[in-house]
Coordinates of N, CA, C and O in Angstrom, one line a residue:
M1 N 0.8 -1.2 0.0 CA 0.0 0.0 0.0 C 0.9 1.2 0.0 O 1.8 1.3 0.8
T2 N 0.6 2.2 -0.8 CA 1.3 3.4 -0.9 C 1.1 4.3 0.3 O 0.0 4.4 0.8
K3 N 2.2 4.8 0.8 CA 2.1 5.7 2.0 C 2.0 7.1 1.6 O 2.7 7.6 0.7
F4 N 1.2 7.9 2.3 CA 1.0 9.3 2.1 C 1.5 10.1 3.3 O 1.4 9.6 4.4
A5 N 2.1 11.2 3.0 CA 2.4 12.2 4.0 C 1.7 13.5 3.6 O 1.5 13.8 2.4
V6 N 1.2 14.3 4.6 CA 0.5 15.5 4.3 C 1.3 16.6 5.0 O 1.6 16.5 6.2
A7 N 1.6 17.7 4.3 CA 2.4 18.8 4.9 C 1.9 20.1 4.5 O 1.8 20.5 3.4
F8 N 1.5 20.9 5.6 CA 1.1 22.3 5.4 C 1.6 23.1 6.6 O 1.8 22.6 7.7
H9 N 1.9 24.3 6.3 CA 2.3 25.3 7.3 C 1.3 25.3 8.5 O 1.6 25.3 9.6
D10 N 0.0 25.3 8.1 CA -1.1 25.3 9.1 C -1.4 23.8 9.4 O -1.9 23.1 8.6
T11 N -1.2 23.5 10.7 CA -1.4 22.1 11.1 C -2.9 21.7 11.1 O -3.1 20.5 10.9
D12 N -3.8 22.6 11.2 CA -5.2 22.3 11.1 C -5.6 21.8 9.7 O -6.3 20.9 9.5
T13 N -5.0 22.5 8.7 CA -5.2 22.1 7.3 C -4.7 20.7 7.0 O -5.3 19.9 6.4
A14 N -3.5 20.5 7.5 CA -2.8 19.2 7.3 C -3.7 18.1 8.0 O -3.9 17.0 7.4
A15 N -4.2 18.3 9.2 CA -5.0 17.4 9.8 C -6.3 17.1 9.1 O -6.8 15.9 9.0
R16 N -7.0 18.1 8.5 CA -8.2 18.0 7.8 C -8.0 17.1 6.5 O -8.7 16.2 6.2
I17 N -6.9 17.4 5.8 CA -6.6 16.7 4.5 C -6.3 15.3 4.9 O -6.8 14.3 4.2
A18 N -5.5 15.0 5.9 CA -5.1 13.7 6.3 C -6.3 12.9 6.7 O -6.5 11.7 6.4
S19 N -7.2 13.5 7.4 CA -8.5 12.9 7.8 C -9.3 12.5 6.7 O -9.9 11.3 6.6
L20 N -9.5 13.3 5.7 CA -10.2 13.0 4.5 C -9.6 11.8 3.7 O -10.3 10.9 3.3
L21 N -8.3 11.7 3.7 CA -7.6 10.6 3.0 C -7.8 9.3 3.8 O -8.1 8.3 3.2
R22 N -7.6 9.4 5.1 CA -7.8 8.2 6.0 C -9.2 7.7 5.9 O -9.4 6.5 5.8
E23 N -10.2 8.6 5.9 CA -11.6 8.2 5.8 C -11.9 7.4 4.5 O -12.8 6.5 4.4
S24 N -11.1 7.6 3.5 CA -11.2 7.0 2.2 C -10.3 5.8 2.0 O -10.2 5.2 1.0
G25 N -9.6 5.4 3.1 CA -8.8 4.2 3.1 C -7.4 4.3 2.8 O -6.7 3.3 2.6
Y26 N -6.9 5.5 2.7 CA -5.4 5.7 2.3 C -4.6 5.7 3.6 O -5.0 6.0 4.7
D27 N -3.4 5.2 3.5 CA -2.4 5.1 4.6 C -1.6 6.4 4.7 O -0.6 6.5 4.1
V28 N -2.2 7.3 5.6 CA -1.5 8.5 5.8 C -0.6 8.3 7.1 O -1.1 8.1 8.2
I29 N 0.7 8.3 6.9 CA 1.6 7.9 7.9 C 2.0 9.1 8.8 O 2.4 8.9 9.9
R30 N 1.9 10.3 8.3 CA 2.4 11.5 9.0 C 1.8 12.8 8.5 O 1.7 12.9 7.3
T31 N 1.5 13.7 9.4 CA 1.3 15.1 9.0 C 2.5 15.9 9.4 O 3.0 15.6 10.5
C32 N 2.9 16.8 8.6 CA 4.1 17.6 8.9 C 3.8 19.1 8.7 O 2.8 19.5 8.0
S33 N 4.6 19.9 9.3 CA 4.4 21.4 9.1 C 5.7 22.0 8.6 O 5.7 23.2 8.2
S34 N 6.8 21.3 8.7 CA 8.1 21.8 8.2 C 8.8 20.9 7.2 O 8.5 19.7 7.1
A35 N 9.7 21.5 6.5 CA 10.5 20.8 5.4 C 11.3 19.7 6.1 O 11.4 18.6 5.5
D36 N 11.9 20.0 7.3 CA 12.7 19.0 7.9 C 11.9 17.7 8.3 O 12.3 16.6 8.1
E37 N 10.6 17.9 8.7 CA 9.8 16.8 9.0 C 9.5 16.0 7.8 O 9.5 14.7 7.8
V38 N 9.2 16.6 6.7 CA 9.0 16.0 5.4 C 10.2 15.1 5.0 O 10.1 14.0 4.6
R39 N 11.4 15.8 5.0 CA 12.6 15.0 4.7 C 12.8 13.8 5.6 O 13.2 12.8 5.1
R40 N 12.6 14.0 6.9 CA 12.8 12.8 7.8 C 11.8 11.7 7.4 O 12.2 10.5 7.4
T41 N 10.6 12.1 7.2 CA 9.5 11.1 6.8 C 9.9 10.3 5.6 O 9.9 9.1 5.6
F42 N 10.3 11.0 4.5 CA 10.7 10.3 3.3 C 12.0 9.6 3.3 O 12.3 8.7 2.6
R43 N 12.9 10.0 4.2 CA 14.1 9.3 4.4 C 13.8 7.9 5.1 O 14.4 6.9 4.7
L44 N 12.8 7.9 5.9 CA 12.4 6.7 6.6 C 11.7 5.7 5.6 O 12.0 4.6 5.5
I45 N 10.7 6.3 4.9 CA 9.8 5.4 4.1 C 10.4 5.3 2.6 O 10.0 4.4 1.9
Q46 N 11.2 6.2 2.2 CA 11.9 6.2 0.9 C 11.0 6.5 -0.3 O 11.5 7.1 -1.3
D47 N 9.8 6.2 -0.3 CA 8.9 6.5 -1.4 C 7.5 6.7 -1.0 O 7.2 6.4 0.2
G48 N 6.7 7.3 -1.8 CA 5.3 7.5 -1.4 C 4.7 8.8 -2.1 O 5.2 9.2 -3.1
I49 N 3.7 9.3 -1.5 CA 3.0 10.5 -2.0 C 3.0 11.6 -1.0 O 2.6 11.4 0.2
L50 N 3.3 12.8 -1.4 CA 3.3 14.0 -0.5 C 2.2 14.9 -1.0 O 2.2 15.3 -2.2
I51 N 1.3 15.2 -0.2 CA 0.3 16.3 -0.5 C 0.6 17.4 0.4 O 0.6 17.3 1.7
A52 N 0.9 18.6 -0.2 CA 1.4 19.7 0.6 C 0.9 21.1 0.1 O 0.4 21.2 -1.0
G53 N 1.1 22.1 1.0 CA 0.9 23.4 0.6 C 2.1 24.0 -0.1 O 3.2 23.4 -0.1
V54 N 2.0 25.2 -0.7 CA 3.1 25.7 -1.4 C 4.3 26.2 -0.5 O 5.4 26.2 -1.0
K55 N 4.0 26.5 0.7 CA 5.0 26.9 1.7 C 4.9 26.1 2.9 O 3.8 25.9 3.5
L56 N 6.0 25.6 3.5 CA 6.0 25.0 4.8 C 6.7 26.0 5.7 O 7.1 27.1 5.3
K57 N 6.9 25.6 7.0 CA 7.4 26.6 8.0 C 8.7 27.1 7.6 O 9.0 28.3 7.9
N58 N 9.6 26.3 7.1 CA 11.0 26.8 6.9 C 11.5 26.8 5.4 O 12.6 27.2 5.2
R59 N 10.7 26.3 4.5 CA 11.1 26.3 3.1 C 9.9 26.2 2.2 O 8.8 25.8 2.6
S60 N 10.1 26.4 0.9 CA 9.0 26.3 -0.1 C 8.9 24.8 -0.5 O 9.9 24.1 -0.3
L61 N 7.8 24.5 -1.1 CA 7.6 23.1 -1.6 C 8.6 22.8 -2.7 O 9.1 21.7 -2.8
D62 N 9.0 23.8 -3.5 CA 10.0 23.6 -4.5 C 11.3 23.1 -3.9 O 12.0 22.2 -4.4
E63 N 11.7 23.8 -2.9 CA 13.0 23.5 -2.2 C 12.9 22.1 -1.6 O 13.9 21.3 -1.6
V64 N 11.8 21.7 -1.0 CA 11.6 20.4 -0.5 C 11.7 19.3 -1.6 O 12.3 18.3 -1.4
A65 N 11.0 19.6 -2.7 CA 11.0 18.6 -3.8 C 12.4 18.3 -4.3 O 12.6 17.1 -4.7
V66 N 13.3 19.2 -4.3 CA 14.7 18.9 -4.7 C 15.3 17.9 -3.8 O 16.1 17.0 -4.2
D67 N 15.0 17.9 -2.5 CA 15.5 16.9 -1.5 C 14.9 15.5 -1.6 O 15.5 14.6 -1.1
L68 N 13.8 15.4 -2.2 CA 13.1 14.1 -2.3 C 13.5 13.3 -3.5 O 13.8 13.9 -4.6
N69 N 13.5 12.0 -3.4 CA 13.9 11.2 -4.6 C 12.8 11.1 -5.6 O 11.7 11.6 -5.4
E70 N 13.1 10.5 -6.7 CA 12.2 10.4 -7.9 C 11.0 9.4 -7.6 O 10.1 9.4 -8.4
H71 N 11.1 8.8 -6.4 CA 10.0 7.8 -6.1 C 8.9 8.5 -5.2 O 8.2 7.8 -4.5
V72 N 8.9 9.8 -5.1 CA 7.9 10.5 -4.4 C 7.1 11.4 -5.3 O 7.6 12.2 -6.0
E73 N 5.8 11.1 -5.3 CA 4.9 11.9 -6.2 C 4.4 13.1 -5.3 O 4.1 12.9 -4.1
I74 N 4.3 14.3 -5.8 CA 3.9 15.5 -5.0 C 2.7 16.2 -5.6 O 2.7 16.5 -6.8
L75 N 1.8 16.5 -4.8 CA 0.6 17.3 -5.2 C 0.6 18.5 -4.3 O 0.6 18.4 -3.0
C76 N 0.6 19.7 -4.9 CA 0.5 20.9 -4.1 C -1.0 21.4 -4.1 O -1.5 21.6 -5.2
L77 N -1.5 21.6 -3.0 CA -2.9 22.2 -2.9 C -2.7 23.7 -2.4 O -2.1 23.9 -1.3
C78 N -3.1 24.6 -3.3 CA -2.9 26.0 -2.9 C -3.9 26.9 -3.7 O -4.6 26.4 -4.6
R79 N -3.9 28.2 -3.4 CA -4.8 29.1 -4.1 C -4.2 29.3 -5.5 O -3.0 29.2 -5.7
P80 N -5.1 29.5 -6.5 CA -4.6 29.6 -7.9 C -3.6 30.7 -8.1 O -2.7 30.6 -8.9
D81 N -3.7 31.8 -7.3 CA -2.7 32.9 -7.5 C -1.3 32.5 -6.9 O -0.3 33.2 -7.2
Q82 N -1.2 31.3 -6.3 CA 0.1 30.8 -5.8 C 0.8 29.8 -6.8 O 1.9 29.4 -6.6
F83 N 0.0 29.4 -7.8 CA 0.6 28.5 -8.8 C 1.9 28.9 -9.3 O 2.8 28.1 -9.6
S84 N 2.1 30.2 -9.6 CA 3.3 30.7 -10.2 C 4.5 30.6 -9.2 O 5.6 30.7 -9.7
Q85 N 4.3 30.3 -8.0 CA 5.4 30.1 -7.0 C 6.0 28.7 -7.1 O 7.1 28.5 -6.6
I86 N 5.3 27.9 -7.9 CA 5.8 26.5 -8.0 C 6.6 26.4 -9.3 O 6.0 26.6 -10.4
I87 N 7.8 26.1 -9.2 CA 8.7 26.1 -10.4 C 8.9 24.6 -10.9 O 8.9 24.4 -12.1
S88 N 9.0 23.7 -10.0 CA 9.3 22.3 -10.3 C 8.2 21.7 -11.2 O 7.0 21.8 -10.8
E89 N 8.6 21.0 -12.2 CA 7.7 20.3 -13.1 C 7.2 19.0 -12.5 O 6.3 18.4 -13.0
K90 N 7.9 18.5 -11.5 CA 7.5 17.3 -10.9 C 6.4 17.4 -9.8 O 5.9 16.5 -9.3
I91 N 6.0 18.7 -9.6 CA 4.9 19.0 -8.6 C 3.6 19.2 -9.4 O 3.5 20.1 -10.2
F92 N 2.6 18.4 -9.0 CA 1.2 18.6 -9.6 C 0.6 19.7 -8.8 O 0.9 19.9 -7.6
R93 N -0.4 20.4 -9.4 CA -1.1 21.5 -8.7 C -2.6 21.3 -8.7 O -3.1 20.9 -9.7
Q94 N -3.2 21.7 -7.6 CA -4.7 21.7 -7.5 C -5.1 22.9 -6.7 O -4.6 23.1 -5.6
A95 N -6.1 23.6 -7.2 CA -6.6 24.8 -6.5 C -7.3 24.5 -5.3 O -8.1 23.5 -5.2
M96 N -7.1 25.3 -4.2 CA -7.9 25.2 -3.0 C -9.0 26.2 -3.0 O -8.8 27.3 -3.6
P97 N -10.1 26.0 -2.4 CA -10.4 24.8 -1.6 C -10.7 23.7 -2.6 O -11.1 23.9 -3.7
V98 N -10.5 22.5 -2.1 CA -10.7 21.3 -2.9 C -11.8 20.4 -2.2 O -11.8 20.2 -1.0
S99 N -12.6 19.8 -3.1 CA -13.7 18.9 -2.5 C -13.1 17.6 -2.2 O -12.0 17.2 -2.7
K100 N -13.8 16.8 -1.4 CA -13.3 15.5 -1.0 C -13.2 14.6 -2.3 O -12.2 13.9 -2.4
S101 N -14.1 14.7 -3.2 CA -14.1 13.8 -4.4 C -12.9 14.1 -5.3 O -12.3 13.2 -5.8
V102 N -12.6 15.4 -5.4 CA -11.4 15.8 -6.2 C -10.2 15.3 -5.5 O -9.2 14.8 -6.2
L103 N -10.1 15.5 -4.2 CA -8.9 15.1 -3.5 C -8.7 13.6 -3.7 O -7.5 13.1 -3.9
I104 N -9.7 12.8 -3.5 CA -9.7 11.3 -3.7 C -9.3 11.0 -5.1 O -8.5 10.0 -5.3
A105 N -9.8 11.7 -6.1 CA -9.5 11.4 -7.5 C -8.0 11.6 -7.7 O -7.3 10.8 -8.3
W106 N -7.4 12.7 -7.1 CA -6.0 13.0 -7.2 C -5.2 11.9 -6.5 O -4.2 11.4 -7.0
A107 N -5.7 11.5 -5.3 CA -5.0 10.4 -4.6 C -4.9 9.1 -5.4 O -3.9 8.4 -5.4
D108 N -6.0 8.8 -6.0 CA -6.1 7.6 -6.8 C -5.1 7.7 -8.0 O -4.4 6.7 -8.3
M109 N -5.1 8.8 -8.7 CA -4.3 9.0 -9.8 C -2.8 9.0 -9.4 O -2.0 8.3 -10.1
L110 N -2.4 9.6 -8.3 CA -1.1 9.6 -7.9 C -0.6 8.3 -7.4 O 0.5 7.9 -7.6
E111 N -1.5 7.5 -6.8 CA -1.2 6.2 -6.4 C -0.9 5.3 -7.6 O 0.1 4.5 -7.6
Q112 N -1.7 5.4 -8.6 CA -1.5 4.6 -9.8 C -0.1 5.0 -10.5 O 0.7 4.2 -10.9
L113 N 0.1 6.3 -10.6 CA 1.3 6.8 -11.2 C 2.6 6.3 -10.4 O 3.5 5.9 -10.9
H114 N 2.4 6.4 -9.1 CA 3.5 5.9 -8.2 C 3.8 4.5 -8.4 O 4.9 4.0 -8.5
Y115 N 2.8 3.7 -8.5 CA 2.9 2.2 -8.7 C 3.6 1.9 -10.0 O 4.5 1.1 -10.1
Q116 N 3.2 2.7 -11.1 CA 3.8 2.5 -12.4 C 5.3 2.9 -12.4 O 6.1 2.3 -13.1
R117 N 5.7 3.9 -11.6 CA 7.1 4.4 -11.7 C 8.0 3.6 -10.8 O 9.2 3.7 -10.9
M118 N 7.5 2.9 -9.8 CA 8.3 2.2 -8.9 C 9.0 1.0 -9.5 O 8.4 0.2 -10.2
P119 N 10.3 0.8 -9.3 CA 11.0 -0.4 -9.9 C 10.5 -1.6 -9.1 O 10.2 -1.6 -8.0
R120 N 10.4 -2.7 -9.9 CA 9.9 -3.9 -9.3 C 11.0 -4.9 -9.1 O 11.9 -5.0 -9.9
R121 N 11.0 -5.5 -7.9 CA 12.0 -6.5 -7.6 C 11.6 -7.8 -8.3 O 10.4 -8.1 -8.5
P122 N 12.6 -8.6 -8.7 CA 12.3 -9.9 -9.2 C 11.5 -10.8 -8.2 O 11.7 -10.6 -7.0
Q123 N 10.7 -11.7 -8.7 CA 9.9 -12.5 -7.8 C 10.7 -13.3 -6.8 O 10.3 -13.4 -5.7
S124 N 11.9 -13.8 -7.2 CA 12.8 -14.5 -6.3 C 13.2 -13.6 -5.1 O 13.3 -14.1 -4.0
D125 N 13.5 -12.3 -5.4 CA 13.9 -11.4 -4.3 C 12.7 -11.1 -3.4 O 12.9 -11.1 -2.2
R126 N 11.6 -11.0 -4.0 CA 10.4 -10.7 -3.2 C 10.1 -11.9 -2.2 O 9.8 -11.7 -1.0
K127 N 10.2 -13.1 -2.7 CA 10.0 -14.3 -1.9 C 11.1 -14.3 -0.8 O 10.7 -14.7 0.4
M128 N 12.3 -14.1 -1.1 CA 13.4 -14.1 -0.1 C 13.1 -13.0 1.0 O 13.3 -13.3 2.2
I129 N 12.8 -11.8 0.6 CA 12.5 -10.8 1.5 C 11.3 -11.1 2.4 O 11.3 -10.9 3.6
S130 N 10.3 -11.7 1.8 CA 9.1 -12.1 2.6 C 9.5 -13.2 3.6 O 9.0 -13.1 4.8
K131 N 10.3 -14.1 3.2 CA 10.7 -15.2 4.2 C 11.6 -14.6 5.3 O 11.4 -15.0 6.5
A132 N 12.4 -13.6 5.0 CA 13.3 -13.0 6.0 C 12.4 -12.2 7.0 O 12.6 -12.2 8.2
K133 N 11.4 -11.5 6.4 CA 10.4 -10.8 7.3 C 9.7 -11.7 8.3 O 9.5 -11.4 9.4
E134 N 9.3 -12.9 7.8 CA 8.7 -13.9 8.6 C 9.6 -14.3 9.7 O 9.2 -14.5 10.9
L135 N 10.9 -14.5 9.4 CA 11.9 -14.9 10.5 C 12.0 -13.8 11.5 O 12.0 -14.1 12.7
I136 N 12.1 -12.6 11.0 CA 12.2 -11.4 11.9 C 10.9 -11.3 12.8 O 11.0 -11.1 14.0
M137 N 9.8 -11.5 12.2 CA 8.5 -11.4 13.0 C 8.5 -12.5 14.1 O 8.1 -12.2 15.2
E138 N 8.9 -13.7 13.7 CA 8.9 -14.8 14.7 C 10.0 -14.6 15.8 O 9.7 -14.7 17.0
Q139 N 11.2 -14.2 15.4 CA 12.3 -14.1 16.4 C 12.2 -12.8 17.2 O 12.6 -12.8 18.4
K140 N 11.7 -11.7 16.7 CA 11.7 -10.5 17.4 C 10.3 -10.0 17.8 O 10.2 -8.9 18.3
Q141 N 9.3 -10.8 17.6 CA 7.9 -10.5 18.0 C 7.5 -9.2 17.4 O 7.0 -8.3 18.1
M142 N 7.7 -9.0 16.1 CA 7.3 -7.8 15.4 C 6.1 -8.1 14.4 O 5.9 -9.2 14.0
D143 N 5.4 -7.0 14.1 CA 4.4 -7.2 13.0 C 5.1 -7.0 11.7 O 6.3 -6.7 11.6
E144 N 4.4 -7.2 10.6 CA 5.1 -7.1 9.2 C 5.7 -5.8 8.9 O 6.8 -5.7 8.4
T145 N 5.0 -4.7 9.3 CA 5.5 -3.4 9.0 C 6.8 -3.1 9.8 O 7.8 -2.6 9.2
E146 N 6.8 -3.5 11.0 CA 8.1 -3.4 11.8 C 9.2 -4.2 11.3 O 10.3 -3.8 11.2
A147 N 8.9 -5.4 10.9 CA 9.9 -6.4 10.3 C 10.4 -5.8 9.0 O 11.7 -5.9 8.8
H148 N 9.6 -5.2 8.2 CA 10.0 -4.6 7.0 C 11.0 -3.4 7.2 O 12.1 -3.3 6.6
R149 N 10.6 -2.6 8.2 CA 11.5 -1.4 8.5 C 12.8 -1.9 9.1 O 13.9 -1.4 8.8
Y150 N 12.7 -3.0 9.9 CA 13.9 -3.5 10.5 C 14.9 -4.0 9.4 O 16.1 -3.7 9.4
L151 N 14.3 -4.7 8.5 CA 15.1 -5.2 7.3 C 15.7 -4.1 6.5 O 16.8 -4.1 6.1
Q152 N 14.9 -3.0 6.3 CA 15.3 -1.9 5.5 C 16.5 -1.2 6.2 O 17.5 -0.9 5.6
R153 N 16.4 -1.0 7.6 CA 17.4 -0.3 8.3 C 18.7 -1.2 8.3 O 19.8 -0.6 8.1
L154 N 18.5 -2.5 8.5 CA 19.7 -3.4 8.4 C 20.4 -3.3 7.1 O 21.6 -3.2 7.0
S155 N 19.6 -3.3 6.0 CA 20.1 -3.2 4.7 C 20.9 -1.8 4.5 O 22.0 -1.8 3.9
M156 N 20.3 -0.7 4.9 CA 21.0 0.6 4.8 C 22.2 0.6 5.6 O 23.3 1.1 5.2
N157 N 22.2 0.1 6.9 CA 23.4 0.1 7.7 C 24.5 -0.7 7.1 O 25.7 -0.4 7.3
L158 N 24.2 -1.9 6.5 CA 25.2 -2.7 5.9 C 25.6 -2.3 4.5 O 26.6 -2.8 3.9
G159 N 24.8 -1.4 3.9 CA 25.1 -0.9 2.5 C 24.9 -2.0 1.5 O 25.5 -2.0 0.5
L160 N 23.9 -2.9 1.8 CA 23.6 -4.0 0.9 C 22.1 -3.9 0.5 O 21.3 -3.5 1.2
P161 N 21.8 -4.5 -0.7 CA 20.4 -4.5 -1.1 C 19.6 -5.4 -0.1 O 20.1 -6.4 0.5
M162 N 18.3 -5.1 0.1 CA 17.5 -5.9 1.0 C 17.5 -7.4 0.6 O 17.5 -8.2 1.6
A163 N 17.5 -7.7 -0.6 CA 17.5 -9.1 -1.0 C 18.7 -9.9 -0.5 O 18.6 -11.0 -0.1
K164 N 19.9 -9.2 -0.6 CA 21.1 -9.8 -0.1 C 21.1 -10.0 1.4 O 21.5 -11.0 1.9
V165 N 20.6 -9.0 2.1 CA 20.5 -9.1 3.6 C 19.5 -10.2 3.9 O 19.8 -11.1 4.8
A166 N 18.4 -10.3 3.2 CA 17.4 -11.4 3.4 C 18.0 -12.7 3.2 O 17.8 -13.7 4.0
E167 N 18.8 -12.9 2.1 CA 19.4 -14.1 1.8 C 20.4 -14.6 2.9 O 20.4 -15.7 3.3
K168 N 21.2 -13.6 3.4 CA 22.1 -13.9 4.5 C 21.4 -14.4 5.8 O 21.8 -15.3 6.4
M169 N 20.3 -13.7 6.1 CA 19.5 -14.0 7.2 C 18.9 -15.5 7.1 O 19.0 -16.2 8.1
I170 N 18.4 -15.8 6.0 CA 17.8 -17.1 5.7 C 18.9 -18.2 5.8 O 18.7 -19.2 6.5
K171 N 20.0 -17.9 5.2 CA 21.2 -18.8 5.3 C 21.6 -19.1 6.7 O 21.8 -20.2 7.1
E172 N 21.8 -18.0 7.5 CA 22.2 -18.1 8.9 C 21.2 -18.9 9.7 O 21.5 -19.7 10.6
D173 N 19.9 -18.6 9.4 CA 18.8 -19.3 10.2 C 18.8 -20.8 9.9 O 18.6 -21.7 10.8
S174 N 19.1 -21.2 8.6 CA 19.1 -22.6 8.2 C 20.3 -23.4 8.8 O 20.3 -24.6 8.9
Q175 N 21.4 -22.6 9.1 CA 22.6 -23.3 9.7 C 22.4 -23.5 11.2 O 23.3 -24.1 11.8
K176 N 21.4 -23.0 11.8 CA 21.2 -23.2 13.3 C 20.8 -24.6 13.6 O 20.1 -25.3 13.0

């Protein structure tokens, strides 16, 4: 499931947008009000969808977009007179106020676009990662999301692809 983050200078606006998305079944993992919070969020999850205002507490959305990787889709909700403040071509724009149906249509479209742009692991790697997550869940009493994050962190700390780390874990477990 694609993860969403919502970022607005005004925390009430962020909470309202996040609530509308959650009511419609989207996985909103965080609401943010600053560029630093957005960067930390996407450093953790690595990919997803950001719905944000044109300005955050300490930077513009254009400046934030430069810091995010190509696996983050961005929708800016702002007044039409603010559209000219957005320079980046990777940021989609929608005029505020926005109805729930229009917001959900954007979320659907961005989710599909995100899915199409994401690189796919080979089936063998997916199976290996899945098996490693099962081992982690069993050994460390974690749920699947926690096990996935654990495996991601381990992968980043070791500087190896997740599939290689998963392969090593499975190999070590079979030697016990």
